[in-house]
Coordinates of C-alpha atoms and ligand atoms in Angstrom, one line a residue:
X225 CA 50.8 97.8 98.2
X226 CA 54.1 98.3 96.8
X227 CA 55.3 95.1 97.9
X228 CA 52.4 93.5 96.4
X229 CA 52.8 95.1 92.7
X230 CA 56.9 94.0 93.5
X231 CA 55.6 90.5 94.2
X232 CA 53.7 90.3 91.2
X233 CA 56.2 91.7 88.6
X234 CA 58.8 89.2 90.3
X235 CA 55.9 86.1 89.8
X236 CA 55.4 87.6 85.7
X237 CA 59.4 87.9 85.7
X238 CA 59.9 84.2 86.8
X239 CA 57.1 83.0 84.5
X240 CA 58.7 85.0 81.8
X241 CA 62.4 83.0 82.4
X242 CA 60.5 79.6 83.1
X243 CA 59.1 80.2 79.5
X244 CA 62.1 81.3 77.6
X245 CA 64.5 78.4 80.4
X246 CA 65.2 76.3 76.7
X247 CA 68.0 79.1 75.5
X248 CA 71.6 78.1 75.7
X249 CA 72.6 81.3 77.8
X250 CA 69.5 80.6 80.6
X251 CA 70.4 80.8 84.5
X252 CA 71.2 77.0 85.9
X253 CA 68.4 76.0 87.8
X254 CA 69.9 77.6 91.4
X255 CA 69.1 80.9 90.7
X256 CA 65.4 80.3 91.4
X257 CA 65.3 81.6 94.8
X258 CA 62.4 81.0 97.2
X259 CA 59.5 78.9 96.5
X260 CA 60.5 75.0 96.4
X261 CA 62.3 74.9 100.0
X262 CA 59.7 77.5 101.8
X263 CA 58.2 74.6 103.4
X264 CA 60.6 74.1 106.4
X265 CA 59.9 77.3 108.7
X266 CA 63.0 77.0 110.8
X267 CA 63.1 81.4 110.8
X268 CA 66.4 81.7 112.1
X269 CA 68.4 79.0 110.1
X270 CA 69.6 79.8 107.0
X271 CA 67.7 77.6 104.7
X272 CA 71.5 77.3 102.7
X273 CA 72.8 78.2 99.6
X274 CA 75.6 78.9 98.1
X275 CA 77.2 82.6 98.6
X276 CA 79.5 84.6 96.0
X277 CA 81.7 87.4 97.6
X278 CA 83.7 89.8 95.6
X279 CA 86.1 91.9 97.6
X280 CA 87.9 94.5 95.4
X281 CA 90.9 93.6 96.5
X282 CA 92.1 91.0 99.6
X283 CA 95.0 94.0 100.3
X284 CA 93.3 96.7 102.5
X285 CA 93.3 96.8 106.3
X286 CA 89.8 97.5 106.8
X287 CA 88.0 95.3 103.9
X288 CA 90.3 92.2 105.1
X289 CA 88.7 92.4 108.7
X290 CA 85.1 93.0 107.1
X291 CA 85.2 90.1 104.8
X292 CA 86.9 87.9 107.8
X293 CA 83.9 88.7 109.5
X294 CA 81.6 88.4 106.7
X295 CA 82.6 84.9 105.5
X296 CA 82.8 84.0 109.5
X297 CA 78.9 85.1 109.8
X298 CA 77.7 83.9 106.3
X299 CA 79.0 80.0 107.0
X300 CA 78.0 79.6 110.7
X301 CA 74.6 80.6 109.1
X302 CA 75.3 77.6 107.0
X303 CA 75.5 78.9 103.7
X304 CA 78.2 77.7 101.3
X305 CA 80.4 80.8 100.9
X306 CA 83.8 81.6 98.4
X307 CA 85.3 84.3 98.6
X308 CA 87.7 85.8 95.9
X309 CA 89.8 88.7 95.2
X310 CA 89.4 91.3 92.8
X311 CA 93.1 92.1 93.1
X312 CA 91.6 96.2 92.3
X313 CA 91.2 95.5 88.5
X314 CA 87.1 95.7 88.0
X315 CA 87.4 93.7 84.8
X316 CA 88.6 90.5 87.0
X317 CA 86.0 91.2 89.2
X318 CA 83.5 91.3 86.4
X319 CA 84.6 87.9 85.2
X320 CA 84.2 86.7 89.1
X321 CA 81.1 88.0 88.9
X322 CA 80.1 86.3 85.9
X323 CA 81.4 83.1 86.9
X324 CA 79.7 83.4 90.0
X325 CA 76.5 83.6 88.2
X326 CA 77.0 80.8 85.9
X327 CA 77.9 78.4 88.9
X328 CA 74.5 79.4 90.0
X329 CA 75.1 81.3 93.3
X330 CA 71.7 82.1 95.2
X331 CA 73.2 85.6 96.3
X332 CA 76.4 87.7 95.3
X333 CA 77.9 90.3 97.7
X334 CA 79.6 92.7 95.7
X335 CA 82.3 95.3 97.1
X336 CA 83.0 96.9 93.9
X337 CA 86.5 97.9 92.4
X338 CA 84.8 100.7 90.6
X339 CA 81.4 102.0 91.9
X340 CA 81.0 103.0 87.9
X341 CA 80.5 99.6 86.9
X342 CA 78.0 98.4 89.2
X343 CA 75.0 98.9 86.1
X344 CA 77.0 96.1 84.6
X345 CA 77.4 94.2 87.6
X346 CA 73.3 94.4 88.0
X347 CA 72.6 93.8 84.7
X348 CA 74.1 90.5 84.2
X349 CA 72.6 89.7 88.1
X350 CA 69.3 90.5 86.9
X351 CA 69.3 88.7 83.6
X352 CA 70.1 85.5 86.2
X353 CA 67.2 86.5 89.0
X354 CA 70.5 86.5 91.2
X355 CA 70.0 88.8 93.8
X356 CA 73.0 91.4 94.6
X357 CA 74.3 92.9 97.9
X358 CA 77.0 95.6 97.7
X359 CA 78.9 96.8 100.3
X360 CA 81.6 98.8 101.4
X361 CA 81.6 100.7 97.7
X362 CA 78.2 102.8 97.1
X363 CA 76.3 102.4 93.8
X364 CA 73.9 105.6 92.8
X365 CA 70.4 105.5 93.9
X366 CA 69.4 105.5 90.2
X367 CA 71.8 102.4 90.1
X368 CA 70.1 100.5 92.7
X369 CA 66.9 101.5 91.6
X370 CA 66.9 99.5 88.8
X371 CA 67.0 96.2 90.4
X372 CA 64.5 95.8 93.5
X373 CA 66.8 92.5 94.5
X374 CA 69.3 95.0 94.8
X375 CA 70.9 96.5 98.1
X376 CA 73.7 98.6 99.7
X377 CA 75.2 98.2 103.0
X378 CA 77.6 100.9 104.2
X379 CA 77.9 104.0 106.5
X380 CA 77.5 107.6 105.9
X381 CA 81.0 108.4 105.2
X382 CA 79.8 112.1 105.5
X383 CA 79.4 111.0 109.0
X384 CA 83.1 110.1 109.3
X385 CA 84.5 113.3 108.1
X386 CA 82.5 115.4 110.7
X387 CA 83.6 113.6 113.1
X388 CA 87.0 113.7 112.1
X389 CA 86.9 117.0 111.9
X390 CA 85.1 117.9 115.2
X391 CA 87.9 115.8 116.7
X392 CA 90.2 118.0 115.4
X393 CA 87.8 121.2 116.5
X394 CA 87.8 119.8 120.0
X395 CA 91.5 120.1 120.6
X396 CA 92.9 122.5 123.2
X397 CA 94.1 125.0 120.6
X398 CA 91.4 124.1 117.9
X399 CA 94.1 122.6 115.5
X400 CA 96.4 125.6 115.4
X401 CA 99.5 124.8 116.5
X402 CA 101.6 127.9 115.2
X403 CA 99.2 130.4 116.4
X404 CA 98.3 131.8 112.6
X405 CA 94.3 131.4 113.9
X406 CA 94.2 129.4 110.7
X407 CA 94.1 125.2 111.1
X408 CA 96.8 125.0 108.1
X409 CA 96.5 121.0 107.1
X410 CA 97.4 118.1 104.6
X411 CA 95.0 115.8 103.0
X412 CA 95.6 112.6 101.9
X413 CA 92.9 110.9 100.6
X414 CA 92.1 107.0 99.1
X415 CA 90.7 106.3 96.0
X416 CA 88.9 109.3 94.6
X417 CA 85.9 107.6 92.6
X418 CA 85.0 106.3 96.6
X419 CA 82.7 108.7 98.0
X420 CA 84.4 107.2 101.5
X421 CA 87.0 109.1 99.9
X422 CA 85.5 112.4 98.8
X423 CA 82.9 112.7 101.7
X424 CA 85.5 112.3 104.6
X425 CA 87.5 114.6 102.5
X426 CA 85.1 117.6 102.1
X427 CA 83.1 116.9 106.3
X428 CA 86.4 116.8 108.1
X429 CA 87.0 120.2 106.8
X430 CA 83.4 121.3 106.9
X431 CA 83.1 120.3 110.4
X432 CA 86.2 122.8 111.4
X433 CA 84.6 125.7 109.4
X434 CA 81.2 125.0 110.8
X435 CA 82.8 125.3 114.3
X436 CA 83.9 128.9 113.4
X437 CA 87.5 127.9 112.5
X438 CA 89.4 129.3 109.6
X439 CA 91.1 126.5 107.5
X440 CA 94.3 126.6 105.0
X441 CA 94.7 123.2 102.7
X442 CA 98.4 123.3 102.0
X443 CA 98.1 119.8 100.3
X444 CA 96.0 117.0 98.8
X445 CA 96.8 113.9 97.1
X446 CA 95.6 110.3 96.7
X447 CA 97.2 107.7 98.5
X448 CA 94.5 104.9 97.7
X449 CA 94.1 103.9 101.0
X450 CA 97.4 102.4 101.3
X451 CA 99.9 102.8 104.4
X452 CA 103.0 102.8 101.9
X453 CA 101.7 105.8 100.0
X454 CA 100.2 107.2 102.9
X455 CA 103.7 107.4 104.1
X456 CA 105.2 108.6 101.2
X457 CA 102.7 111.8 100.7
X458 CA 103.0 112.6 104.1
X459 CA 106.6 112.6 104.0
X460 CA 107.0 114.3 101.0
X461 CA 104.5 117.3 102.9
X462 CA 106.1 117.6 105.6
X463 CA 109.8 118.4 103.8
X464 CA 107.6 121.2 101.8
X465 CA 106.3 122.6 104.6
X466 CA 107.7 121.8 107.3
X467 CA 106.5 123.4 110.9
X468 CA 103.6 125.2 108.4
X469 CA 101.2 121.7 109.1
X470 CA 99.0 121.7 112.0
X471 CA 97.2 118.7 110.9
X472 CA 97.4 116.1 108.7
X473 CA 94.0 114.3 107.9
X474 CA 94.2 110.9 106.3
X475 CA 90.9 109.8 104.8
X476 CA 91.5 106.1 106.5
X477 CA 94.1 104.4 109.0
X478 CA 96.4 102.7 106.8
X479 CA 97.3 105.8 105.5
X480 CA 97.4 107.3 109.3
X481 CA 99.8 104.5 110.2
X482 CA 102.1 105.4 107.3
X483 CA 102.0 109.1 107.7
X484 CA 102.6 108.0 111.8
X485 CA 105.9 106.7 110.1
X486 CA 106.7 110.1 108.4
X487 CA 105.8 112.2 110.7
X488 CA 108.3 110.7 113.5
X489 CA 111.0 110.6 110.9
X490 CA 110.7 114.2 110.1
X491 CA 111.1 115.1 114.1
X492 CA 107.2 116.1 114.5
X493 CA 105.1 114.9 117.3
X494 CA 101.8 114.2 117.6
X495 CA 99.9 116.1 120.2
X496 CA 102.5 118.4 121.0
X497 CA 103.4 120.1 117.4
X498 CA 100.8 118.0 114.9
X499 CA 97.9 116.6 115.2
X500 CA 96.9 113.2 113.4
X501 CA 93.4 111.7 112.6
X502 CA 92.2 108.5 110.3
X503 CA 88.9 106.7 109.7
X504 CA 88.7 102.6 110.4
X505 CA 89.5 101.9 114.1
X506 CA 92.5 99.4 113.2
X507 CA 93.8 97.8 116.7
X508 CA 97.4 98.9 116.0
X509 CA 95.2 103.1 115.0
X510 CA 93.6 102.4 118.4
X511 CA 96.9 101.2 120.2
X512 CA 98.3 104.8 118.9
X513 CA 95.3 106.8 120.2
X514 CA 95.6 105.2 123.2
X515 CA 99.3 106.1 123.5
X516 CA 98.8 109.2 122.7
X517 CA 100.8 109.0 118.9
X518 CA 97.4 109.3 116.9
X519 CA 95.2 112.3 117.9
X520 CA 92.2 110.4 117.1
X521 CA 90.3 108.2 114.4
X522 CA 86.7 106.9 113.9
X523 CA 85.3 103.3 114.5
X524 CA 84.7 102.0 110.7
X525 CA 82.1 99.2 112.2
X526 CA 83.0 96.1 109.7
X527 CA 81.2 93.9 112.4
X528 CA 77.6 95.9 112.3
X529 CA 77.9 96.3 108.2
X530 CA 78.8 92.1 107.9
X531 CA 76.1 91.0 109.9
X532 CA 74.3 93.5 108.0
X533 CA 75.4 92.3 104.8
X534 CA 74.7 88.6 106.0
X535 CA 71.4 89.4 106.9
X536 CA 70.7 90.9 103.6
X537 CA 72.1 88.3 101.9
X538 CA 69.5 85.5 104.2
X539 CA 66.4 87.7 103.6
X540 CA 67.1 87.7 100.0
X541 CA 67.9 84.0 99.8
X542 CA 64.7 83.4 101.7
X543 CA 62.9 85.2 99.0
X544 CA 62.1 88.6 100.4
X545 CA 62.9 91.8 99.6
X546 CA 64.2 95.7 100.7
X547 CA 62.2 97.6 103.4
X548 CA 58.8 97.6 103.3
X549 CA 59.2 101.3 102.3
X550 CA 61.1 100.4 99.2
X551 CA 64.8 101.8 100.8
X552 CA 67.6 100.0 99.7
X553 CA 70.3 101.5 102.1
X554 CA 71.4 99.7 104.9
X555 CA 73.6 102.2 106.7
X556 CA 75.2 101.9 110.2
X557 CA 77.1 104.2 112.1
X558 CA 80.0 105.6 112.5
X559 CA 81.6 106.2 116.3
X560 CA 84.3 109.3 117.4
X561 CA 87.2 107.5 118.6
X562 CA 89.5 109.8 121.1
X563 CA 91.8 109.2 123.7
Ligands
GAL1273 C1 86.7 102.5 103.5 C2 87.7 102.2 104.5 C3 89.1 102.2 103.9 C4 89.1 101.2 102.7 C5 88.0 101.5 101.8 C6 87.9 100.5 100.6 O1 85.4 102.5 104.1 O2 87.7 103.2 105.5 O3 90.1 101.8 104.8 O4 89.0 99.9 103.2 O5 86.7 101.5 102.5 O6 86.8 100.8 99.8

């Protein structure tokens, strides 16, 4: 039924442009999706179309493998796809945005620089009948809400904190190191306004107090995501406190990698007087866990959240909608990653 009155308001809304299409400012003819091409019933081809992907910025480990894949999946479906790079400044991405939508894109996948602007973001989608998929970078609800040719795909970053934590839980001496009965650890996070960022932060150490453990944060800061400031925090920790640090938790690999860096400079290792743990899965994190030099991470899948992405981006362009239940969340799991 829903989907019926959601038909209907999209027919009135399309009627509604059709009748005011005269104004300087109206949508180039592209952004009407469906109807004229719904002849040819070839279900699994892509129909084409032309694709508008803005990644917030090209330099991060994790979003350059995701929108490797994504661009990968997106043409062999046969849809004309540009990527471009919000170089982490959301009012370039805006303007990439909005230039998308003037070119006429049938679809734009959004992975926001700033969750915060994604009512702008809609709004100017909407006014064009373009449809939007975000990824990586979670709107609210009540953001998504507002536009039914709206989605988000992602995972439950909540998800990755537990298990980073229970990771950390499941070691031989339950993260405790100097034998305090506390697990005394460093937190360095990436960008706070992610909630990748502040749900991994606050599960990892749920997950240890839920197991009955007793927890001591000696330090948190942000290190954006980034292996050189990763690094550098890490560092700076470990000269403050020294053989204090049982663990240090890094909110995503690139960071792990650079506090890997610090870590071995300052004489620690990992496994035998520190433990390590990220979020992403990188080969060279994997490598590490494997070797023994990273106490464990947790499989970001870029591969399951770009075919999801793509196939959001199909069903839109095809004319259809969310679930049948309304939900706009596409979410795929997270998997523990140990040695
Ligand atoms: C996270 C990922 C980070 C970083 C971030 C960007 O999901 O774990 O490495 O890519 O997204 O928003």
């Amino acid at each position: 039924m829903k989907k019926v009155i959601a038909l209907a308001l999209t027919a009135v809304l399309a009627l509604s442009l059709v009748a005011c299409g005269g104004s300087a400012s109206s949508a180039p003819a592209a952004s009407a999706p469906a109807s004229s091409a719904a002849g040819s019933v070839a279900s699994t081809t892509a129909k084409g179309g032309k694709v508008g992907v803005c990644i917030y910025k090209f330099d991060d480990n994790f979003m350059t493998l995701y929108r490797e894949e994504l661009d990968k999946y997106l043409s062999d479906m046969g849809y004309d796809v540009t990527v471009v790079d919000g170089k982490n400044d959301q009012a370039t991405q805006t303007e990439q945005v909005n230039t998308f939508i003037t070119q006429g894109v049938d679809c734009l996948v959004v992975n926001l620089v700033q969750a915060s602007a994604a009512p702008t973001v809609i709004e100017a989608a909407k006014a064009a009948d373009i449809p939007v998929v975000f990824i990586n970078r979670e709107p609210t609800a009540e953001d998504l809400a507002s536009y039914e040719k709206a989605c988000y795909v992602g995972a439950d970053a909540r998800q990755s904190g537990t298990f980073q934590g229970e990771i950390i839980a499941e070691t031989e001496n339950k993260g405790d190191f100097n034998g305090n009965g506390t697990v005394d650890y460093i937190m360095i996070m990436g960008d706070p306004e992610n909630v990748d960022a502040q749900y991994r932060t606050e599960f990892s150490i749920k997950a240890l107090t839920d197991a009955g453990l007793k927890v001591n944060k000696l330090f948190e800061q942000r290190g954006d995501w980034d292996q050189a400031k990763g690094q550098e925090l890490a560092a700076t920790a470990l000269t403050q406190y020294g053989d204090k640090i049982d663990v240090i938790f890094c909110n995503n690999d690139a960071m792990a990698l650079g506090a890997a860096q610090a870590i071995t400079a300052a004489g620690r290792t990992v496994g035998k007087d520190i433990y390590l743990v990220g979020v992403d899965a990188l080969e060279e994190a994997k490598a590490m866990v494997d070797a023994g030099t990273m106490t464990g991470t947790v499989l970001n899948d870029h591969i399951g959240q770009a075919h999801t992405a793509g196939d959001c981006v199909k069903t839109f362009i095809d004319g259809g909608l969310n679930k049948d239940d309304g939900d706009q969340n596409y979410t795929v799991d997270y998997v523990k990653v140990v040695k």
